[in-house]
PDB file of C-alpha atoms in Angstrom:
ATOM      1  CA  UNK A 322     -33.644 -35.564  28.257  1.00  0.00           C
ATOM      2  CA  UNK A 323     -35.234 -34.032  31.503  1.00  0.00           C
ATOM      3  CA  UNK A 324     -36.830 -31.184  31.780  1.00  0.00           C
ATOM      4  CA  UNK A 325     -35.887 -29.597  34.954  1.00  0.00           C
ATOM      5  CA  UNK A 326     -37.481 -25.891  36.137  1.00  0.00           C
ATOM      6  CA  UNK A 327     -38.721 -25.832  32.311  1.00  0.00           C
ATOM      7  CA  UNK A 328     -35.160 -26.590  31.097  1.00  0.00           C
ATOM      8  CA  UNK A 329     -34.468 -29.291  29.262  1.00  0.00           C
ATOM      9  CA  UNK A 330     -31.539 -30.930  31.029  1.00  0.00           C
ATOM     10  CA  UNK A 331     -29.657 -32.873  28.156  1.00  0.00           C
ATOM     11  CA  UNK A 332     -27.908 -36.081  29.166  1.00  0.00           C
ATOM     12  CA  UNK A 333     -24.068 -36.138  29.187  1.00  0.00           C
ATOM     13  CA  UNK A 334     -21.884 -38.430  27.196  1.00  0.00           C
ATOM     14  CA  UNK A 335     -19.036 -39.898  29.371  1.00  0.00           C
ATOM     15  CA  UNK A 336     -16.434 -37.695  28.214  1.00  0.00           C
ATOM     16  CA  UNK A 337     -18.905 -34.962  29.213  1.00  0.00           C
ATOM     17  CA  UNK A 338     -19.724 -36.248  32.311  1.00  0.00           C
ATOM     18  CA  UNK A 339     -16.028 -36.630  33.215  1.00  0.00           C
ATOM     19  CA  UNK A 340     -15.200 -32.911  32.870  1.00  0.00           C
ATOM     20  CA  UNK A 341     -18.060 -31.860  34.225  1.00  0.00           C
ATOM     21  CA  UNK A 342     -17.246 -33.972  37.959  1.00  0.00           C
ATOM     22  CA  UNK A 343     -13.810 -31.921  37.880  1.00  0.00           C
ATOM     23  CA  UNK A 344     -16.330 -28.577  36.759  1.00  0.00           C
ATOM     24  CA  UNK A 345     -18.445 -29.715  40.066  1.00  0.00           C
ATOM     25  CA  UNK A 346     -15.048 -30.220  42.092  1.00  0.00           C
ATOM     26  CA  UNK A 347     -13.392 -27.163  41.396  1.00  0.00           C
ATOM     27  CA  UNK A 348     -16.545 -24.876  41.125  1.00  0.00           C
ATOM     28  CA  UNK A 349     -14.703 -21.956  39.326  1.00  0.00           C
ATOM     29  CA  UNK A 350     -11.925 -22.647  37.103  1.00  0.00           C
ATOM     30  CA  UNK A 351     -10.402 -22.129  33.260  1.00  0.00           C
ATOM     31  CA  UNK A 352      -9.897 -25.093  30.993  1.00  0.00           C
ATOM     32  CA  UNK A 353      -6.183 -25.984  31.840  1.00  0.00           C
ATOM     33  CA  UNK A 354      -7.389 -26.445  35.392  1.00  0.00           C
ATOM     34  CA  UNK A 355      -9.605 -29.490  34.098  1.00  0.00           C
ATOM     35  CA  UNK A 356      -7.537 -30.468  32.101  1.00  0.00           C
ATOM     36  CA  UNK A 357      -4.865 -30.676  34.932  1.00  0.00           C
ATOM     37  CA  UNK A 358      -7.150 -33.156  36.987  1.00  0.00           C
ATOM     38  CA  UNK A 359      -7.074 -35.678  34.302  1.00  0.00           C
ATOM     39  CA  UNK A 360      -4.506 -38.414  35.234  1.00  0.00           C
ATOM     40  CA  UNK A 361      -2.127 -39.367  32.548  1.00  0.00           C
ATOM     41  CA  UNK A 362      -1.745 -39.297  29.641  1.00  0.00           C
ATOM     42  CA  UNK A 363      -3.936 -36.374  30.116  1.00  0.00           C
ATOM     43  CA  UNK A 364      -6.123 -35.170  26.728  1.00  0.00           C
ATOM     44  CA  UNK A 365      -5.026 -32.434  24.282  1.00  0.00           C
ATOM     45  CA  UNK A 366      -6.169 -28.798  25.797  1.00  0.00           C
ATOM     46  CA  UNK A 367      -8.055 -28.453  22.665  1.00  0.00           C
ATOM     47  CA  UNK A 368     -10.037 -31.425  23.226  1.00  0.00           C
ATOM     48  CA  UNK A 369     -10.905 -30.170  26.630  1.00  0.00           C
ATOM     49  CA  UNK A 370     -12.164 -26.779  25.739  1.00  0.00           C
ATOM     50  CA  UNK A 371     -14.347 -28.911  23.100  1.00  0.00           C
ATOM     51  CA  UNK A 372     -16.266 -30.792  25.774  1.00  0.00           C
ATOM     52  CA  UNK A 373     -16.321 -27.639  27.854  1.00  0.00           C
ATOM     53  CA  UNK A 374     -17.760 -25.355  24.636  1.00  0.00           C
ATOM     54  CA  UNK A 375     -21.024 -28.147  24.673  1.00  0.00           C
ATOM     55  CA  UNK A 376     -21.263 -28.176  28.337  1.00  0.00           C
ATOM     56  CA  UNK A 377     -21.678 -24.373  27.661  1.00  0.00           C
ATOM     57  CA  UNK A 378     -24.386 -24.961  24.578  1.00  0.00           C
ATOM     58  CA  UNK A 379     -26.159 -27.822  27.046  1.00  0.00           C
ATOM     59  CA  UNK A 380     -26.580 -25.118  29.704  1.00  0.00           C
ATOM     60  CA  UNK A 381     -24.292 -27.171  32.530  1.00  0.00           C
ATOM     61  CA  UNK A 382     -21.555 -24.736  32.819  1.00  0.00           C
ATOM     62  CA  UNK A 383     -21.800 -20.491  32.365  1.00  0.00           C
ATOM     63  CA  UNK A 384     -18.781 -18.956  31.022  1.00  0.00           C
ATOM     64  CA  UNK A 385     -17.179 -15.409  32.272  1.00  0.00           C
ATOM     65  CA  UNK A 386     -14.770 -13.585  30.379  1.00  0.00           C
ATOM     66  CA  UNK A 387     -11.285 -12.169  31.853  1.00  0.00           C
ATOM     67  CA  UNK A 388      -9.321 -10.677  29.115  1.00  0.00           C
ATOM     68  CA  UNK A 389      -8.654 -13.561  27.066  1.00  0.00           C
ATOM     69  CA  UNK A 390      -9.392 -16.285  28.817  1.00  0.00           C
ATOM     70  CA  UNK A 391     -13.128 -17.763  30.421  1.00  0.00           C
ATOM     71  CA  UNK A 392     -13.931 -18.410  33.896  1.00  0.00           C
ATOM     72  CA  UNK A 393     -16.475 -21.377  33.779  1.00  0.00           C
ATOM     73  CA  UNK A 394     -18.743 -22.544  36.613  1.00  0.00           C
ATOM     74  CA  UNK A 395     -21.513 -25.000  37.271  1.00  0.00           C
ATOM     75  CA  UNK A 396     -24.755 -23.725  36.310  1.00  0.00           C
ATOM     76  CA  UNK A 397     -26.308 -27.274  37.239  1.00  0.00           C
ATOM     77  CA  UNK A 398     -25.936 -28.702  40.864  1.00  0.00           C
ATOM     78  CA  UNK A 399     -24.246 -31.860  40.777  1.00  0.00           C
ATOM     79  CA  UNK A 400     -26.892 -33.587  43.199  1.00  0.00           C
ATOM     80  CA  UNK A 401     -29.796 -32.361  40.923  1.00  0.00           C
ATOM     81  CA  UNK A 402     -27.998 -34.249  37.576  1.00  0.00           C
ATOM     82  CA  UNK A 403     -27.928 -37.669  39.804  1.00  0.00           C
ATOM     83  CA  UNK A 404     -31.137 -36.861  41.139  1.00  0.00           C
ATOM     84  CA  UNK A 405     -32.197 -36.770  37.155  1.00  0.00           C
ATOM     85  CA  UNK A 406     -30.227 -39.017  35.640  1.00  0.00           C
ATOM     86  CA  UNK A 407     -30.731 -41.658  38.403  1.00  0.00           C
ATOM     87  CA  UNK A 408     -34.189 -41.403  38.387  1.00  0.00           C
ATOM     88  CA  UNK A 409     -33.977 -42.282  34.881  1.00  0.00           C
ATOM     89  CA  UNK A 410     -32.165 -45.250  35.164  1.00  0.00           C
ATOM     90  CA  UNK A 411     -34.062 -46.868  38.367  1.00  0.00           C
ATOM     91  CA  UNK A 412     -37.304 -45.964  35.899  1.00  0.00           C
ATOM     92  CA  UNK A 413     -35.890 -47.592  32.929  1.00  0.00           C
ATOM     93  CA  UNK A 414     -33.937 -50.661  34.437  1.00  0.00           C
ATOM     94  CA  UNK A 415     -35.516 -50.978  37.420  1.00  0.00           C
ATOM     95  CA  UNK A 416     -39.304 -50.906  36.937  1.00  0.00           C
ATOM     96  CA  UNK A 417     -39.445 -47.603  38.868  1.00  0.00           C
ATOM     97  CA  UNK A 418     -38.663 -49.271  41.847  1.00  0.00           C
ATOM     98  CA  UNK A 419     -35.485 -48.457  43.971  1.00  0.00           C
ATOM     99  CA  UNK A 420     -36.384 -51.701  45.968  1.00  0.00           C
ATOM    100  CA  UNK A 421     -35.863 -53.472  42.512  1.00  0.00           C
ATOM    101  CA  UNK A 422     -32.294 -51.645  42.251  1.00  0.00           C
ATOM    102  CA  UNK A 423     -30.686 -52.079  45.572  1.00  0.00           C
ATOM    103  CA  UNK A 424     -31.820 -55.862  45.086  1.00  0.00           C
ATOM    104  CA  UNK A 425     -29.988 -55.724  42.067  1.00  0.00           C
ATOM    105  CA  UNK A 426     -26.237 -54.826  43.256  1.00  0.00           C
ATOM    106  CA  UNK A 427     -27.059 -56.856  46.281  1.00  0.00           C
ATOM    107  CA  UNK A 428     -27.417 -60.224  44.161  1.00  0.00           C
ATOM    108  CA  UNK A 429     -25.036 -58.784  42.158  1.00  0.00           C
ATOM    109  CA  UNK A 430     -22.562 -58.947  45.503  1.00  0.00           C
ATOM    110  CA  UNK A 431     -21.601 -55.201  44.505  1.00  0.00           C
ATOM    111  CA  UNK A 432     -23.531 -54.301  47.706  1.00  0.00           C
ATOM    112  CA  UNK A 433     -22.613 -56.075  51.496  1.00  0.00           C
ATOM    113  CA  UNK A 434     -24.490 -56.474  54.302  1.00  0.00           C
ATOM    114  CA  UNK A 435     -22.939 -53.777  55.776  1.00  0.00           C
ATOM    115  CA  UNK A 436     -23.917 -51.272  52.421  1.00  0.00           C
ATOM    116  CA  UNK A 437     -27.236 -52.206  53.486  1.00  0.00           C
ATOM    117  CA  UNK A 438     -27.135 -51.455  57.125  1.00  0.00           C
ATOM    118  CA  UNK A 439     -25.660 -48.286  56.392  1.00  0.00           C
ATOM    119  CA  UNK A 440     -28.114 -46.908  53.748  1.00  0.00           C
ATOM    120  CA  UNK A 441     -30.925 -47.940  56.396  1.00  0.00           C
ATOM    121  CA  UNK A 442     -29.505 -46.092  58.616  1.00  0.00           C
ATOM    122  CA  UNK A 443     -29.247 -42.827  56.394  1.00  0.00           C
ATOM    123  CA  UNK A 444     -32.979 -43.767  55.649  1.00  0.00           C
ATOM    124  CA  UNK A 445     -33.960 -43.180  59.734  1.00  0.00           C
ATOM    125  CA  UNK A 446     -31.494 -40.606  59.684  1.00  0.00           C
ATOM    126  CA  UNK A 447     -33.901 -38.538  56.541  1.00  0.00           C
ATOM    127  CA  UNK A 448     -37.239 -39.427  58.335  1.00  0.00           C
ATOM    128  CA  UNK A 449     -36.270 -36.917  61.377  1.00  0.00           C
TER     129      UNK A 449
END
């Protein structure tokens, strides 16, 4: 847990965190939308509106009613959840050092020479 503009952003579980990237992608949509992006075998609708119901109670997405059916959109930015959650892990796994991480995947080979170029590059890019 995070507490974020004195709310206490709750971590996802995967499943969570899954629905909630297709939440992020379409912005505004109903359940059989998400459920819709899932490749198949895609899960049972009423699993779906499950994981979207605690999304609700976690304060992630805000629900509007239409009749009979809910409207859900994002009520957390997608960059501010990495911003959290990654923060977390370079803190926990990484000795709060994001020199420690990228060293990491590059020993790791999950990173090339290239990666590394690149983020450098977006680095200079931020400092203007």
């Amino acid at each position: 847990e995070e507490i974020v503009n004195n709310y206490i952003m709750e971590r996802l579980t995967i499943q969570e965190e899954e629905v909630m990237l297709y939440i992020w992608e379409l912005n505004e949509c109903v359940v059989k939308d998400v459920v819709t992006r899932f490749p198949e075998p895609q899960p049972p609708y009423t699993t779906v509106a499950s994981i979207v119901n605690n999304l609700k109670r976690k304060g992630y997405v805000q629900a509007k009613r239409y009749g009979n059916t809910y409207l859900y959109s994002p009520m957390v930015k997608q960059s501010e959840y990495k911003r959290v959650f990654m923060g977390g892990v370079v803190r926990n796994y990484f000795a709060n050092s994001y020199k420690e991480m990228v060293s990491f995947f590059a020993k790791e080979q999950k990173l090339s020479a290239d990666d590394l170029k690149d983020i450098i590059d977006l680095i200079e890019k931020g400092k203007e």
